[in-house]
N, CA, C and O atoms as a printed pandas DataFrame, in Angstrom:
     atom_number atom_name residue_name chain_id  residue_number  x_coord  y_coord  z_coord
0              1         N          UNK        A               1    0.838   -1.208    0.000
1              2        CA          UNK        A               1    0.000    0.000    0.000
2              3         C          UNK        A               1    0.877    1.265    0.000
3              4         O          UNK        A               1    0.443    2.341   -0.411
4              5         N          UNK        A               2    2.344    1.072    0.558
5              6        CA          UNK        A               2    2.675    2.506    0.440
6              7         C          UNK        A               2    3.312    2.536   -0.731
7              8         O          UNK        A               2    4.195    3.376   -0.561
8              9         N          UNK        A               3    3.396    2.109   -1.857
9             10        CA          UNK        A               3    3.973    2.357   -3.198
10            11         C          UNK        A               3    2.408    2.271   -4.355
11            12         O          UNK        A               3    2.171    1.682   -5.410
12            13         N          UNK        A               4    1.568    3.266   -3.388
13            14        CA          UNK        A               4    0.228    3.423   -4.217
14            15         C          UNK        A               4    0.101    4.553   -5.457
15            16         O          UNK        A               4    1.140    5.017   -5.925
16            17         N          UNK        A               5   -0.835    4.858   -5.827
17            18        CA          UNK        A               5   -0.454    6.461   -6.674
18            19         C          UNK        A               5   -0.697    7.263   -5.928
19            20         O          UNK        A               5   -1.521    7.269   -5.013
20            21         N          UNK        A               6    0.318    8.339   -6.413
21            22        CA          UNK        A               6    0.591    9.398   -5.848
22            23         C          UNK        A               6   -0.880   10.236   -5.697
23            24         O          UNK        A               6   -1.083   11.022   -4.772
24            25         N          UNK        A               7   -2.208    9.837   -7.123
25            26        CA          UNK        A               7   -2.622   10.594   -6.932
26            27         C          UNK        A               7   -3.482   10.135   -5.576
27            28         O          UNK        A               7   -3.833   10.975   -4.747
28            29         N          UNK        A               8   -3.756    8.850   -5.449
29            30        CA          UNK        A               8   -4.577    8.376   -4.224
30            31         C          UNK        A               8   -4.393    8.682   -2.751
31            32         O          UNK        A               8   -5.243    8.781   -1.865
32            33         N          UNK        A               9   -2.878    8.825   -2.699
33            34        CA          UNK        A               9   -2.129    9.137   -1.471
34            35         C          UNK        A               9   -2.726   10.892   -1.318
35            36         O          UNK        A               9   -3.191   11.083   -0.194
36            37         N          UNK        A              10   -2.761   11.692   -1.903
37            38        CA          UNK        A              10   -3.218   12.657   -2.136
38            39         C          UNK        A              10   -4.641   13.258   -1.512
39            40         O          UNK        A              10   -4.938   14.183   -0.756
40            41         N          UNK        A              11   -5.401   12.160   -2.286
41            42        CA          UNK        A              11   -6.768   11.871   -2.119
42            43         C          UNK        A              11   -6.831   12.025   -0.713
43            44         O          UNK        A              11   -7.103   13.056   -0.097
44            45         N          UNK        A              12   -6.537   10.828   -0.228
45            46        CA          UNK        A              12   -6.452   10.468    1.105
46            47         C          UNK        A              12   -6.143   11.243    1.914
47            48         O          UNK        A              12   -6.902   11.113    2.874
48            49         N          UNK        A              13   -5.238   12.211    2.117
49            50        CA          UNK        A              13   -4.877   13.270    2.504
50            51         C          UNK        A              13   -5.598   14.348    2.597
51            52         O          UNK        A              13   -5.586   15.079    3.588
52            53         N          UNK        A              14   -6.358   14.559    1.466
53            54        CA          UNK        A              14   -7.080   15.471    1.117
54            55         C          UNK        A              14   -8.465   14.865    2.234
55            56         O          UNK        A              14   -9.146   15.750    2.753
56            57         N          UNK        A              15   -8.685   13.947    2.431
57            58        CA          UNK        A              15  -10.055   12.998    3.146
58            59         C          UNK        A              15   -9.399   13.749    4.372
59            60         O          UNK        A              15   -9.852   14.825    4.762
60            61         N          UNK        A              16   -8.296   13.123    4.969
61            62        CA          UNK        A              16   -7.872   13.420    6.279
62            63         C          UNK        A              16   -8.396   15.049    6.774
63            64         O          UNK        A              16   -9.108   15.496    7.674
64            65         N          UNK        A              17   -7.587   15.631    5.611
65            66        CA          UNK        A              17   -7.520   17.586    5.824
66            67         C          UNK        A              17   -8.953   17.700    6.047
67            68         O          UNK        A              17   -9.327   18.217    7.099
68            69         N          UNK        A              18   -9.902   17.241    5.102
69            70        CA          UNK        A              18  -11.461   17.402    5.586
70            71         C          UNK        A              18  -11.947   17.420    6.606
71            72         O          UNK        A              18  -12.668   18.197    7.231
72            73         N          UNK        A              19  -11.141   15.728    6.890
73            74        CA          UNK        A              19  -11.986   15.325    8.408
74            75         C          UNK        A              19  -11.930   16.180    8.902
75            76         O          UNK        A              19  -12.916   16.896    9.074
76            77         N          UNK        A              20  -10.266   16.574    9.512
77            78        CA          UNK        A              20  -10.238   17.551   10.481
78            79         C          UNK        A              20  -10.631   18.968   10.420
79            80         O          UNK        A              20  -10.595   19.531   11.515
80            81         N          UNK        A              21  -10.932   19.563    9.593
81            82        CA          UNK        A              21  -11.360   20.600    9.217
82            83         C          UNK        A              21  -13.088   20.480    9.754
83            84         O          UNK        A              21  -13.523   21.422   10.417
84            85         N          UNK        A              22  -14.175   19.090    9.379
85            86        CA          UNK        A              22  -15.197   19.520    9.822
86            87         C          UNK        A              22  -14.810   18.869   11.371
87            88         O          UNK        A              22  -15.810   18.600   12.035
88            89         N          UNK        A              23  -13.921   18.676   11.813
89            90        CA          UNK        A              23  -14.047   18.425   13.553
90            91         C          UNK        A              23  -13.676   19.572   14.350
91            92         O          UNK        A              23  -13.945   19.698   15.544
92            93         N          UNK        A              24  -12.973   20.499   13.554
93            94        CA          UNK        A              24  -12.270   21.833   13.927
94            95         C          UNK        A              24  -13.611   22.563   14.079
95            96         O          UNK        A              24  -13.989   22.969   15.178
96            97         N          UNK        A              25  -14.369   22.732   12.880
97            98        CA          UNK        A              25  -15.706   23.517   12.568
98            99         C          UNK        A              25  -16.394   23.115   13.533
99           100         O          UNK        A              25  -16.700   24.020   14.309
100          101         N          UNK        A              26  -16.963   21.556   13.941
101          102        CA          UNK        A              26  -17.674   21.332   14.942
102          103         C          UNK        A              26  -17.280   21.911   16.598
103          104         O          UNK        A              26  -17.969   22.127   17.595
104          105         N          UNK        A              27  -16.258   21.989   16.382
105          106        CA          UNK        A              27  -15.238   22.359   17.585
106          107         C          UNK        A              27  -15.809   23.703   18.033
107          108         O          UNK        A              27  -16.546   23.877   19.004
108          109         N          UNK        A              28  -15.255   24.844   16.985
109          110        CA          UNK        A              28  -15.800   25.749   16.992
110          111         C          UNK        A              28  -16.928   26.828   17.164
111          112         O          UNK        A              28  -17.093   27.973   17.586
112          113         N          UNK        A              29  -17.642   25.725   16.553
113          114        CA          UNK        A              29  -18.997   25.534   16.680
114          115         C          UNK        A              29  -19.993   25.929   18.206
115          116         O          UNK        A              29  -20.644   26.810   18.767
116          117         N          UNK        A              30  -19.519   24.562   18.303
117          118        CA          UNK        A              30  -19.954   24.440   19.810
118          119         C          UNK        A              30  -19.147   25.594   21.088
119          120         O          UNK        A              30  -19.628   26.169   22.065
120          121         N          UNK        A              31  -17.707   25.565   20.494
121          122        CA          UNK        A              31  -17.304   26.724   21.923
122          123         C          UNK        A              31  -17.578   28.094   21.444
123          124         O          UNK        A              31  -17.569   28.910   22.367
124          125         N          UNK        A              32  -17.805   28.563   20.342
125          126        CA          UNK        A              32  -19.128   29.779   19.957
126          127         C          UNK        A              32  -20.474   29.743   20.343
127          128         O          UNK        A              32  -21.221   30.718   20.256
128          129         N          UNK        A              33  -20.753   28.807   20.704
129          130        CA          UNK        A              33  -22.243   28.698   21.089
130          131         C          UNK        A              33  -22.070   28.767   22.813
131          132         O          UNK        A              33  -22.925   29.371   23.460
132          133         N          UNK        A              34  -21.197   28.271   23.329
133          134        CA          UNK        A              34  -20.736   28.341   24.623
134          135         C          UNK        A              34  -20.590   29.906   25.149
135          136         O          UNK        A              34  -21.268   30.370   26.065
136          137         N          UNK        A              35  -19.428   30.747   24.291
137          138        CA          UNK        A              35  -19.385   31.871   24.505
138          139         C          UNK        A              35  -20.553   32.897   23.919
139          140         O          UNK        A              35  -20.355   34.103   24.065
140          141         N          UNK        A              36  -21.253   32.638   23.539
141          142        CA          UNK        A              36  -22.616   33.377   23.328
142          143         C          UNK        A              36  -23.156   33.465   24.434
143          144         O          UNK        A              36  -23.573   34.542   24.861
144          145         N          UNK        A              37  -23.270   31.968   25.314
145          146        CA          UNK        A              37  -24.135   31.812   26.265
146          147         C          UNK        A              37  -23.482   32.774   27.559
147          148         O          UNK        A              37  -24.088   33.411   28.421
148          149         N          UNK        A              38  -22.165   32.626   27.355
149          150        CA          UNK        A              38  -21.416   33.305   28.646
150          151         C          UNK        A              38  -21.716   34.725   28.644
151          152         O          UNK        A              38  -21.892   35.363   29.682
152          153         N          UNK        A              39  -21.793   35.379   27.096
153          154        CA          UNK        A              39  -22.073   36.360   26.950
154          155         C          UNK        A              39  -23.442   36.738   27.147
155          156         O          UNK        A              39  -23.530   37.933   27.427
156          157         N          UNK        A              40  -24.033   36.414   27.122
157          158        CA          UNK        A              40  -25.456   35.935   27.468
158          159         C          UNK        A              40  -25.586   36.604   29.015
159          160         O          UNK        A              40  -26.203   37.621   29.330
160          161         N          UNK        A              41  -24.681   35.559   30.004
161          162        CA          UNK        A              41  -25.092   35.529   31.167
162          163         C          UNK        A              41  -24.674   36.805   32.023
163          164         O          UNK        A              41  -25.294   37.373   32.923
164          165         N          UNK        A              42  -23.079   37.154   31.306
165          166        CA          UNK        A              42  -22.461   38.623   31.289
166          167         C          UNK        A              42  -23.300   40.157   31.451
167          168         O          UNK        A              42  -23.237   41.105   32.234
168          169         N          UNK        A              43  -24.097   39.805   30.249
169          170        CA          UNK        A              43  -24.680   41.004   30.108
170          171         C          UNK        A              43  -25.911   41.046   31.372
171          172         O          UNK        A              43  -26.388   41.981   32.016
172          173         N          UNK        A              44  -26.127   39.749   31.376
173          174        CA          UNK        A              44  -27.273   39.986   32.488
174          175         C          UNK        A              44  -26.893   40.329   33.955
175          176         O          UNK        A              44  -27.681   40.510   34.884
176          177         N          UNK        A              45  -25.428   40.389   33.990
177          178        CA          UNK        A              45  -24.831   40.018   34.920
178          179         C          UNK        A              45  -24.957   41.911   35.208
179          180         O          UNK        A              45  -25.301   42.501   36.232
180          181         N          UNK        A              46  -24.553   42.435   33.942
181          182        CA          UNK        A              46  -23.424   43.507   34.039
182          183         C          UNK        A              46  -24.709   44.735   34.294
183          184         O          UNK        A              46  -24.248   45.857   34.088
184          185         N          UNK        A              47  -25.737   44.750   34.570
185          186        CA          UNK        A              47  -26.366   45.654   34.978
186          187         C          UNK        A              47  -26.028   45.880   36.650
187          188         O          UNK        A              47  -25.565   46.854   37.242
188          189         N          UNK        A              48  -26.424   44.681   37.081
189          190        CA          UNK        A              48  -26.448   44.045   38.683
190          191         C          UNK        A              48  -25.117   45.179   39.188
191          192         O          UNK        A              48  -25.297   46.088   39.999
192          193         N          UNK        A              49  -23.900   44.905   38.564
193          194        CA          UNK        A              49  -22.727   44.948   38.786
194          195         C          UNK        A              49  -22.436   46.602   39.053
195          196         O          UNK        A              49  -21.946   47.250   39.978
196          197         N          UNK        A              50  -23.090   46.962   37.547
197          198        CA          UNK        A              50  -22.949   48.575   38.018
198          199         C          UNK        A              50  -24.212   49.339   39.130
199          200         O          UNK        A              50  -24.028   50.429   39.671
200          201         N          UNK        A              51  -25.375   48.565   39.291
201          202        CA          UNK        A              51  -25.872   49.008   39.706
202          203         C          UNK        A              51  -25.104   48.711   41.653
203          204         O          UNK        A              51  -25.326   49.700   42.352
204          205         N          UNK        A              52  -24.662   48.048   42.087
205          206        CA          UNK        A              52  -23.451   48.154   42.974
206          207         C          UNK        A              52  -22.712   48.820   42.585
207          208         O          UNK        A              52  -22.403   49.297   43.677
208          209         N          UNK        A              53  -22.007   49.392   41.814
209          210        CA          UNK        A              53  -20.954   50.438   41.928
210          211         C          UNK        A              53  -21.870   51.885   41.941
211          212         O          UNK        A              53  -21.303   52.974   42.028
């Protein structure tokens, strides 16, 4: 298998770069949706906060 074509080896590579690319995206994904929420909780936070100062 490792004296395959070059162009397949390629291919394959190219499969890999994908994968990780949509696991990166999913990645992303989700810790954007995380920091929305934080931001979320921030803002609700940040009235409270000045209204103590």
């Amino acid at each position: 298998m490792a004296l395959s074509l070059p162009r397949s080896s390629r291919l394959g590579r190219l499969v890999q770069l994908l994968v990780g690319l949509i696991l990166q995206v999913r990645e992303l994904l989700a810790f954007s949706r995380r920091r929305d929420l934080m931001i979320e909780v921030v803002s609700q936070l940040a009235p409270m906060r000045q209204g103590e100062g």
